[in-house]
mmCIF file of N, CA and C in Angstrom:
data_model
loop_
_atom_site.group_PDB
_atom_site.id
_atom_site.type_symbol
_atom_site.label_atom_id
_atom_site.label_comp_id
_atom_site.label_asym_id
_atom_site.label_seq_id
_atom_site.Cartn_x
_atom_site.Cartn_y
_atom_site.Cartn_z
ATOM 1 N N UNK A 27 -2.813 25.401 -14.612
ATOM 2 C CA UNK A 27 -3.317 25.689 -13.294
ATOM 3 C C UNK A 27 -3.356 27.190 -13.053
ATOM 4 N N UNK A 28 -2.277 27.854 -13.396
ATOM 5 C CA UNK A 28 -2.207 29.287 -13.160
ATOM 6 C C UNK A 28 -3.212 30.060 -13.991
ATOM 7 N N UNK A 29 -3.341 29.681 -15.257
ATOM 8 C CA UNK A 29 -4.296 30.370 -16.133
ATOM 9 C C UNK A 29 -5.723 30.142 -15.656
ATOM 10 N N UNK A 30 -6.021 28.933 -15.231
ATOM 11 C CA UNK A 30 -7.360 28.634 -14.717
ATOM 12 C C UNK A 30 -7.648 29.463 -13.467
ATOM 13 N N UNK A 31 -6.676 29.559 -12.568
ATOM 14 C CA UNK A 31 -6.860 30.360 -11.352
ATOM 15 C C UNK A 31 -7.043 31.832 -11.701
ATOM 16 N N UNK A 32 -6.289 32.306 -12.690
ATOM 17 C CA UNK A 32 -6.434 33.692 -13.143
ATOM 18 C C UNK A 32 -7.843 33.940 -13.671
ATOM 19 N N UNK A 33 -8.328 33.035 -14.505
ATOM 20 C CA UNK A 33 -9.674 33.202 -15.074
ATOM 21 C C UNK A 33 -10.737 33.236 -13.976
ATOM 22 N N UNK A 34 -10.619 32.323 -13.027
ATOM 23 C CA UNK A 34 -11.605 32.263 -11.943
ATOM 24 C C UNK A 34 -11.546 33.540 -11.103
ATOM 25 N N UNK A 35 -10.345 33.980 -10.753
ATOM 26 C CA UNK A 35 -10.214 35.198 -9.949
ATOM 27 C C UNK A 35 -10.708 36.418 -10.718
ATOM 28 N N UNK A 36 -10.383 36.484 -11.988
ATOM 29 C CA UNK A 36 -10.781 37.630 -12.807
ATOM 30 C C UNK A 36 -12.297 37.698 -12.977
ATOM 31 N N UNK A 37 -12.913 36.563 -13.214
ATOM 32 C CA UNK A 37 -14.369 36.524 -13.405
ATOM 33 C C UNK A 37 -15.089 36.619 -12.060
ATOM 34 N N UNK A 38 -14.649 35.842 -11.104
ATOM 35 C CA UNK A 38 -15.370 35.730 -9.842
ATOM 36 C C UNK A 38 -15.256 36.920 -8.922
ATOM 37 N N UNK A 39 -14.166 37.666 -9.013
ATOM 38 C CA UNK A 39 -13.995 38.817 -8.131
ATOM 39 C C UNK A 39 -14.280 40.134 -8.837
ATOM 40 N N UNK A 40 -14.892 40.063 -9.983
ATOM 41 C CA UNK A 40 -15.305 41.261 -10.714
ATOM 42 C C UNK A 40 -16.388 41.984 -9.918
ATOM 43 N N UNK A 41 -16.410 43.312 -9.981
ATOM 44 C CA UNK A 41 -17.470 44.038 -9.266
ATOM 45 C C UNK A 41 -18.870 43.741 -9.805
ATOM 46 N N UNK A 42 -18.943 43.139 -10.978
ATOM 47 C CA UNK A 42 -20.231 42.823 -11.586
ATOM 48 C C UNK A 42 -20.692 41.398 -11.286
ATOM 49 N N UNK A 43 -19.908 40.656 -10.522
ATOM 50 C CA UNK A 43 -20.266 39.273 -10.184
ATOM 51 C C UNK A 43 -21.343 39.240 -9.114
ATOM 52 N N UNK A 44 -22.110 38.167 -9.135
ATOM 53 C CA UNK A 44 -23.151 37.993 -8.115
ATOM 54 C C UNK A 44 -22.498 37.635 -6.780
ATOM 55 N N UNK A 45 -23.179 37.883 -5.676
ATOM 56 C CA UNK A 45 -22.622 37.508 -4.364
ATOM 57 C C UNK A 45 -22.310 36.010 -4.259
ATOM 58 N N UNK A 46 -23.140 35.183 -4.881
ATOM 59 C CA UNK A 46 -22.892 33.735 -4.857
ATOM 60 C C UNK A 46 -21.593 33.391 -5.590
ATOM 61 N N UNK A 47 -21.351 34.037 -6.722
ATOM 62 C CA UNK A 47 -20.121 33.795 -7.480
ATOM 63 C C UNK A 47 -18.900 34.244 -6.686
ATOM 64 N N UNK A 48 -19.021 35.348 -5.986
ATOM 65 C CA UNK A 48 -17.904 35.841 -5.175
ATOM 66 C C UNK A 48 -17.578 34.846 -4.056
ATOM 67 N N UNK A 49 -18.595 34.313 -3.402
ATOM 68 C CA UNK A 49 -18.383 33.316 -2.343
ATOM 69 C C UNK A 49 -17.738 32.057 -2.927
ATOM 70 N N UNK A 50 -18.235 31.590 -4.069
ATOM 71 C CA UNK A 50 -17.659 30.402 -4.722
ATOM 72 C C UNK A 50 -16.214 30.641 -5.129
ATOM 73 N N UNK A 51 -15.921 31.846 -5.596
ATOM 74 C CA UNK A 51 -14.555 32.170 -6.013
ATOM 75 C C UNK A 51 -13.612 32.175 -4.823
ATOM 76 N N UNK A 52 -14.032 32.746 -3.728
ATOM 77 C CA UNK A 52 -13.182 32.746 -2.527
ATOM 78 C C UNK A 52 -12.929 31.324 -2.035
ATOM 79 N N UNK A 53 -13.946 30.495 -2.090
ATOM 80 C CA UNK A 53 -13.773 29.097 -1.694
ATOM 81 C C UNK A 53 -12.808 28.395 -2.651
ATOM 82 N N UNK A 54 -12.964 28.644 -3.947
ATOM 83 C CA UNK A 54 -12.075 28.023 -4.937
ATOM 84 C C UNK A 54 -10.634 28.480 -4.746
ATOM 85 N N UNK A 55 -10.426 29.741 -4.438
ATOM 86 C CA UNK A 55 -9.064 30.239 -4.236
ATOM 87 C C UNK A 55 -8.441 29.662 -2.962
ATOM 88 N N UNK A 56 -9.262 29.404 -1.951
ATOM 89 C CA UNK A 56 -8.767 28.744 -0.741
ATOM 90 C C UNK A 56 -8.339 27.311 -1.057
ATOM 91 N N UNK A 57 -9.169 26.594 -1.792
ATOM 92 C CA UNK A 57 -8.841 25.219 -2.183
ATOM 93 C C UNK A 57 -7.610 25.212 -3.089
ATOM 94 N N UNK A 58 -7.490 26.203 -3.971
ATOM 95 C CA UNK A 58 -6.318 26.323 -4.844
ATOM 96 C C UNK A 58 -5.048 26.486 -4.005
ATOM 97 N N UNK A 59 -5.109 27.308 -2.959
ATOM 98 C CA UNK A 59 -3.950 27.499 -2.084
ATOM 99 C C UNK A 59 -3.590 26.209 -1.355
ATOM 100 N N UNK A 60 -4.592 25.468 -0.920
ATOM 101 C CA UNK A 60 -4.348 24.186 -0.249
ATOM 102 C C UNK A 60 -3.660 23.213 -1.197
ATOM 103 N N UNK A 61 -4.131 23.147 -2.449
ATOM 104 C CA UNK A 61 -3.514 22.208 -3.386
ATOM 105 C C UNK A 61 -2.091 22.630 -3.737
ATOM 106 N N UNK A 62 -1.816 23.934 -3.745
ATOM 107 C CA UNK A 62 -0.436 24.371 -3.972
ATOM 108 C C UNK A 62 0.473 23.895 -2.842
ATOM 109 N N UNK A 63 -0.021 23.975 -1.605
ATOM 110 C CA UNK A 63 0.757 23.487 -0.467
ATOM 111 C C UNK A 63 1.003 21.989 -0.533
ATOM 112 N N UNK A 64 -0.036 21.228 -0.870
ATOM 113 C CA UNK A 64 0.128 19.778 -1.016
ATOM 114 C C UNK A 64 1.120 19.450 -2.128
ATOM 115 N N UNK A 65 1.037 20.195 -3.214
ATOM 116 C CA UNK A 65 1.950 19.993 -4.331
ATOM 117 C C UNK A 65 3.384 20.299 -3.907
ATOM 118 N N UNK A 66 3.545 21.344 -3.111
ATOM 119 C CA UNK A 66 4.870 21.767 -2.671
ATOM 120 C C UNK A 66 5.551 20.724 -1.790
ATOM 121 N N UNK A 67 4.794 20.055 -0.928
ATOM 122 C CA UNK A 67 5.440 19.125 0.006
ATOM 123 C C UNK A 67 5.644 17.722 -0.563
ATOM 124 N N UNK A 68 5.038 17.399 -1.717
ATOM 125 C CA UNK A 68 5.186 16.046 -2.241
ATOM 126 C C UNK A 68 6.634 15.737 -2.616
ATOM 127 N N UNK A 69 7.296 16.633 -3.335
ATOM 128 C CA UNK A 69 8.657 16.369 -3.811
ATOM 129 C C UNK A 69 9.635 16.104 -2.669
ATOM 130 N N UNK A 70 9.687 16.951 -1.629
ATOM 131 C CA UNK A 70 10.603 16.625 -0.529
ATOM 132 C C UNK A 70 10.247 15.321 0.194
ATOM 133 N N UNK A 71 8.955 15.026 0.304
ATOM 134 C CA UNK A 71 8.566 13.769 0.948
ATOM 135 C C UNK A 71 9.093 12.564 0.180
ATOM 136 N N UNK A 72 8.917 12.590 -1.122
ATOM 137 C CA UNK A 72 9.269 11.417 -1.918
ATOM 138 C C UNK A 72 10.768 11.355 -2.216
ATOM 139 N N UNK A 73 11.337 12.441 -2.714
ATOM 140 C CA UNK A 73 12.730 12.416 -3.156
ATOM 141 C C UNK A 73 13.727 12.803 -2.072
ATOM 142 N N UNK A 74 13.338 13.661 -1.145
ATOM 143 C CA UNK A 74 14.276 14.124 -0.128
ATOM 144 C C UNK A 74 14.293 13.259 1.115
ATOM 145 N N UNK A 75 13.113 12.949 1.624
ATOM 146 C CA UNK A 75 13.010 12.186 2.868
ATOM 147 C C UNK A 75 12.798 10.691 2.643
ATOM 148 N N UNK A 76 12.596 10.287 1.400
ATOM 149 C CA UNK A 76 12.362 8.875 1.047
ATOM 150 C C UNK A 76 11.209 8.289 1.860
ATOM 151 N N UNK A 77 10.086 9.000 1.878
ATOM 152 C CA UNK A 77 8.912 8.578 2.637
ATOM 153 C C UNK A 77 7.763 8.292 1.672
ATOM 154 N N UNK A 78 7.770 7.135 1.012
ATOM 155 C CA UNK A 78 6.754 6.870 -0.009
ATOM 156 C C UNK A 78 5.329 6.743 0.533
ATOM 157 N N UNK A 79 5.169 6.301 1.764
ATOM 158 C CA UNK A 79 3.813 6.199 2.320
ATOM 159 C C UNK A 79 3.217 7.592 2.479
ATOM 160 N N UNK A 80 3.977 8.488 3.103
ATOM 161 C CA UNK A 80 3.490 9.849 3.301
ATOM 162 C C UNK A 80 3.311 10.562 1.966
ATOM 163 N N UNK A 81 4.233 10.329 1.031
ATOM 164 C CA UNK A 81 4.116 10.940 -0.294
ATOM 165 C C UNK A 81 2.881 10.418 -1.023
ATOM 166 N N UNK A 82 2.578 9.141 -0.854
ATOM 167 C CA UNK A 82 1.382 8.570 -1.486
ATOM 168 C C UNK A 82 0.109 9.158 -0.886
ATOM 169 N N UNK A 83 0.079 9.294 0.429
ATOM 170 C CA UNK A 83 -1.080 9.923 1.075
ATOM 171 C C UNK A 83 -1.232 11.356 0.575
ATOM 172 N N UNK A 84 -0.118 12.064 0.472
ATOM 173 C CA UNK A 84 -0.143 13.446 -0.005
ATOM 174 C C UNK A 84 -0.678 13.533 -1.430
ATOM 175 N N UNK A 85 -0.178 12.702 -2.324
ATOM 176 C CA UNK A 85 -0.580 12.823 -3.727
ATOM 177 C C UNK A 85 -2.014 12.335 -3.949
ATOM 178 N N UNK A 86 -2.464 11.358 -3.170
ATOM 179 C CA UNK A 86 -3.868 10.934 -3.266
ATOM 180 C C UNK A 86 -4.778 12.060 -2.784
ATOM 181 N N UNK A 87 -4.382 12.716 -1.698
ATOM 182 C CA UNK A 87 -5.135 13.877 -1.213
ATOM 183 C C UNK A 87 -5.115 14.990 -2.249
ATOM 184 N N UNK A 88 -3.960 15.220 -2.852
ATOM 185 C CA UNK A 88 -3.828 16.243 -3.891
ATOM 186 C C UNK A 88 -4.745 15.956 -5.068
ATOM 187 N N UNK A 89 -4.841 14.707 -5.459
ATOM 188 C CA UNK A 89 -5.732 14.324 -6.554
ATOM 189 C C UNK A 89 -7.189 14.617 -6.196
ATOM 190 N N UNK A 90 -7.589 14.270 -4.989
ATOM 191 C CA UNK A 90 -8.957 14.546 -4.552
ATOM 192 C C UNK A 90 -9.251 16.032 -4.450
ATOM 193 N N UNK A 91 -8.307 16.787 -3.910
ATOM 194 C CA UNK A 91 -8.488 18.236 -3.783
ATOM 195 C C UNK A 91 -8.609 18.876 -5.162
ATOM 196 N N UNK A 92 -7.809 18.409 -6.118
ATOM 197 C CA UNK A 92 -7.897 18.976 -7.462
ATOM 198 C C UNK A 92 -9.180 18.578 -8.173
ATOM 199 N N UNK A 93 -9.695 17.400 -7.886
ATOM 200 C CA UNK A 93 -11.007 17.038 -8.420
ATOM 201 C C UNK A 93 -12.080 17.974 -7.896
ATOM 202 N N UNK A 94 -12.026 18.270 -6.603
ATOM 203 C CA UNK A 94 -12.980 19.203 -6.002
ATOM 204 C C UNK A 94 -12.775 20.615 -6.556
ATOM 205 N N UNK A 95 -11.521 21.006 -6.749
ATOM 206 C CA UNK A 95 -11.228 22.324 -7.314
ATOM 207 C C UNK A 95 -11.804 22.457 -8.719
ATOM 208 N N UNK A 96 -11.694 21.411 -9.509
ATOM 209 C CA UNK A 96 -12.274 21.420 -10.853
ATOM 210 C C UNK A 96 -13.784 21.598 -10.775
ATOM 211 N N UNK A 97 -14.407 20.926 -9.833
ATOM 212 C CA UNK A 97 -15.848 21.079 -9.622
ATOM 213 C C UNK A 97 -16.191 22.525 -9.250
ATOM 214 N N UNK A 98 -15.417 23.112 -8.346
ATOM 215 C CA UNK A 98 -15.672 24.504 -7.959
ATOM 216 C C UNK A 98 -15.476 25.450 -9.139
ATOM 217 N N UNK A 99 -14.411 25.219 -9.902
ATOM 218 C CA UNK A 99 -14.164 26.060 -11.079
ATOM 219 C C UNK A 99 -15.322 25.979 -12.065
ATOM 220 N N UNK A 100 -15.927 24.806 -12.199
ATOM 221 C CA UNK A 100 -17.001 24.639 -13.185
ATOM 222 C C UNK A 100 -18.213 25.508 -12.870
ATOM 223 N N UNK A 101 -18.407 25.856 -11.603
ATOM 224 C CA UNK A 101 -19.534 26.723 -11.252
ATOM 225 C C UNK A 101 -19.234 28.192 -11.521
ATOM 226 N N UNK A 102 -17.966 28.502 -11.798
ATOM 227 C CA UNK A 102 -17.570 29.890 -12.045
ATOM 228 C C UNK A 102 -17.232 30.108 -13.515
ATOM 229 N N UNK A 103 -16.409 29.201 -14.080
ATOM 230 C CA UNK A 103 -15.969 29.340 -15.470
ATOM 231 C C UNK A 103 -15.648 27.956 -16.025
ATOM 232 N N UNK A 104 -16.376 27.537 -17.045
ATOM 233 C CA UNK A 104 -16.176 26.188 -17.590
ATOM 234 C C UNK A 104 -14.810 26.038 -18.255
ATOM 235 N N UNK A 105 -14.282 27.105 -18.843
ATOM 236 C CA UNK A 105 -12.950 27.026 -19.458
ATOM 237 C C UNK A 105 -11.889 26.734 -18.406
ATOM 238 N N UNK A 106 -11.995 27.384 -17.263
ATOM 239 C CA UNK A 106 -11.048 27.136 -16.171
ATOM 240 C C UNK A 106 -11.139 25.690 -15.696
ATOM 241 N N UNK A 107 -12.347 25.168 -15.632
ATOM 242 C CA UNK A 107 -12.517 23.768 -15.222
ATOM 243 C C UNK A 107 -11.867 22.832 -16.232
ATOM 244 N N UNK A 108 -12.057 23.083 -17.510
ATOM 245 C CA UNK A 108 -11.453 22.227 -18.537
ATOM 246 C C UNK A 108 -9.931 22.352 -18.555
ATOM 247 N N UNK A 109 -9.404 23.483 -18.130
ATOM 248 C CA UNK A 109 -7.944 23.641 -18.041
ATOM 249 C C UNK A 109 -7.348 22.721 -16.978
ATOM 250 N N UNK A 110 -8.143 22.294 -16.025
ATOM 251 C CA UNK A 110 -7.677 21.407 -14.966
ATOM 252 C C UNK A 110 -7.610 19.941 -15.392
ATOM 253 N N UNK A 111 -8.308 19.583 -16.450
ATOM 254 C CA UNK A 111 -8.404 18.174 -16.853
ATOM 255 C C UNK A 111 -7.038 17.551 -17.161
ATOM 256 N N UNK A 112 -6.144 18.205 -17.928
ATOM 257 C CA UNK A 112 -4.830 17.585 -18.153
ATOM 258 C C UNK A 112 -4.039 17.390 -16.855
ATOM 259 N N UNK A 113 -4.176 18.336 -15.943
ATOM 260 C CA UNK A 113 -3.488 18.207 -14.659
ATOM 261 C C UNK A 113 -4.043 17.031 -13.859
ATOM 262 N N UNK A 114 -5.348 16.838 -13.897
ATOM 263 C CA UNK A 114 -5.942 15.675 -13.226
ATOM 264 C C UNK A 114 -5.428 14.374 -13.835
ATOM 265 N N UNK A 115 -5.274 14.356 -15.150
ATOM 266 C CA UNK A 115 -4.707 13.177 -15.810
ATOM 267 C C UNK A 115 -3.282 12.915 -15.363
ATOM 268 N N UNK A 116 -2.485 13.978 -15.300
ATOM 269 C CA UNK A 116 -1.102 13.843 -14.864
ATOM 270 C C UNK A 116 -1.046 13.372 -13.409
ATOM 271 N N UNK A 117 -1.873 13.939 -12.551
ATOM 272 C CA UNK A 117 -1.885 13.528 -11.148
ATOM 273 C C UNK A 117 -2.285 12.063 -10.990
ATOM 274 N N UNK A 118 -3.200 11.604 -11.808
ATOM 275 C CA UNK A 118 -3.599 10.196 -11.765
ATOM 276 C C UNK A 118 -2.410 9.302 -12.102
ATOM 277 N N UNK A 119 -1.675 9.654 -13.151
ATOM 278 C CA UNK A 119 -0.496 8.880 -13.546
ATOM 279 C C UNK A 119 0.593 8.963 -12.476
ATOM 280 N N UNK A 120 0.837 10.162 -11.939
ATOM 281 C CA UNK A 120 1.859 10.338 -10.905
ATOM 282 C C UNK A 120 1.494 9.573 -9.634
ATOM 283 N N UNK A 121 0.210 9.510 -9.311
ATOM 284 C CA UNK A 121 -0.245 8.737 -8.155
ATOM 285 C C UNK A 121 0.043 7.255 -8.365
ATOM 286 N N UNK A 122 -0.233 6.776 -9.565
ATOM 287 C CA UNK A 122 0.070 5.379 -9.902
ATOM 288 C C UNK A 122 1.569 5.105 -9.742
ATOM 289 N N UNK A 123 2.404 5.995 -10.272
ATOM 290 C CA UNK A 123 3.849 5.799 -10.170
ATOM 291 C C UNK A 123 4.316 5.812 -8.718
ATOM 292 N N UNK A 124 3.851 6.778 -7.956
ATOM 293 C CA UNK A 124 4.269 6.919 -6.559
ATOM 294 C C UNK A 124 3.898 5.687 -5.743
ATOM 295 N N UNK A 125 2.663 5.255 -5.871
ATOM 296 C CA UNK A 125 2.225 4.098 -5.086
ATOM 297 C C UNK A 125 2.884 2.809 -5.564
ATOM 298 N N UNK A 126 3.101 2.681 -6.859
ATOM 299 C CA UNK A 126 3.754 1.480 -7.383
ATOM 300 C C UNK A 126 5.209 1.410 -6.953
ATOM 301 N N UNK A 127 5.923 2.522 -7.024
ATOM 302 C CA UNK A 127 7.320 2.541 -6.579
ATOM 303 C C UNK A 127 7.397 2.194 -5.096
ATOM 304 N N UNK A 128 6.501 2.764 -4.308
ATOM 305 C CA UNK A 128 6.480 2.434 -2.879
ATOM 306 C C UNK A 128 6.195 0.966 -2.639
ATOM 307 N N UNK A 129 5.197 0.440 -3.325
ATOM 308 C CA UNK A 129 4.822 -0.971 -3.150
ATOM 309 C C UNK A 129 5.952 -1.910 -3.575
ATOM 310 N N UNK A 130 6.554 -1.648 -4.716
ATOM 311 C CA UNK A 130 7.612 -2.532 -5.219
ATOM 312 C C UNK A 130 8.873 -2.488 -4.366
ATOM 313 N N UNK A 131 9.033 -1.437 -3.577
ATOM 314 C CA UNK A 131 10.196 -1.314 -2.699
ATOM 315 C C UNK A 131 9.833 -1.547 -1.233
ATOM 316 N N UNK A 132 8.725 -2.243 -1.012
ATOM 317 C CA UNK A 132 8.268 -2.547 0.352
ATOM 318 C C UNK A 132 8.128 -1.288 1.205
ATOM 319 N N UNK A 133 7.750 -0.200 0.582
ATOM 320 C CA UNK A 133 7.501 1.088 1.228
ATOM 321 C C UNK A 133 8.711 1.600 1.991
ATOM 322 N N UNK A 134 9.917 1.228 1.537
ATOM 323 C CA UNK A 134 11.148 1.691 2.173
ATOM 324 C C UNK A 134 12.144 2.080 1.093
ATOM 325 N N UNK A 135 12.319 3.381 0.898
ATOM 326 C CA UNK A 135 13.272 3.858 -0.104
ATOM 327 C C UNK A 135 14.554 4.370 0.533
ATOM 328 N N UNK A 136 14.649 4.321 1.848
ATOM 329 C CA UNK A 136 15.761 4.940 2.557
ATOM 330 C C UNK A 136 17.089 4.224 2.337
ATOM 331 N N UNK A 137 17.071 2.920 2.158
ATOM 332 C CA UNK A 137 18.335 2.188 2.079
ATOM 333 C C UNK A 137 19.096 2.483 0.798
ATOM 334 N N UNK A 138 18.401 2.676 -0.292
ATOM 335 C CA UNK A 138 19.063 2.953 -1.564
ATOM 336 C C UNK A 138 19.789 1.754 -2.138
ATOM 337 N N UNK A 139 19.622 0.590 -1.544
ATOM 338 C CA UNK A 139 20.291 -0.613 -2.017
ATOM 339 C C UNK A 139 19.396 -1.371 -2.983
ATOM 340 N N UNK A 140 20.027 -1.993 -3.938
ATOM 341 C CA UNK A 140 19.311 -2.831 -4.890
ATOM 342 C C UNK A 140 19.634 -4.276 -4.563
ATOM 343 N N UNK A 141 18.606 -5.047 -4.323
ATOM 344 C CA UNK A 141 18.806 -6.467 -4.033
ATOM 345 C C UNK A 141 19.076 -7.209 -5.331
ATOM 346 N N UNK A 142 20.223 -7.859 -5.398
ATOM 347 C CA UNK A 142 20.587 -8.619 -6.590
ATOM 348 C C UNK A 142 20.460 -10.101 -6.291
ATOM 349 N N UNK A 143 19.938 -10.814 -7.266
ATOM 350 C CA UNK A 143 19.874 -12.272 -7.133
ATOM 351 C C UNK A 143 21.219 -12.841 -7.544
ATOM 352 N N UNK A 144 21.715 -13.745 -6.729
ATOM 353 C CA UNK A 144 23.017 -14.341 -7.041
ATOM 354 C C UNK A 144 22.878 -15.786 -7.405
#
């Protein structure tokens, strides 16, 4: 993620870039900042506050934002866009885990109790 953002910023904000590329780069960097914020709040939502519904909404939004970010990167630098593909794969798997854990626990992780069959 960081290397891709570096490539986009380095290419897109160059004094030799076209005005359209500069506008696309600024938009991509804004979306990159948004996805960093979404990424930052997922861990406390899921592990700290035990809020799987909110964490699932957050990670699904994060997945969509990163898909859009990859699209924006592709208009500036194809290498940067391809650098996002493994992260998109990881987010897809993490989204599956988050939603499955929430579903299997009836969307309530706060109790911390395990129901045992007797």
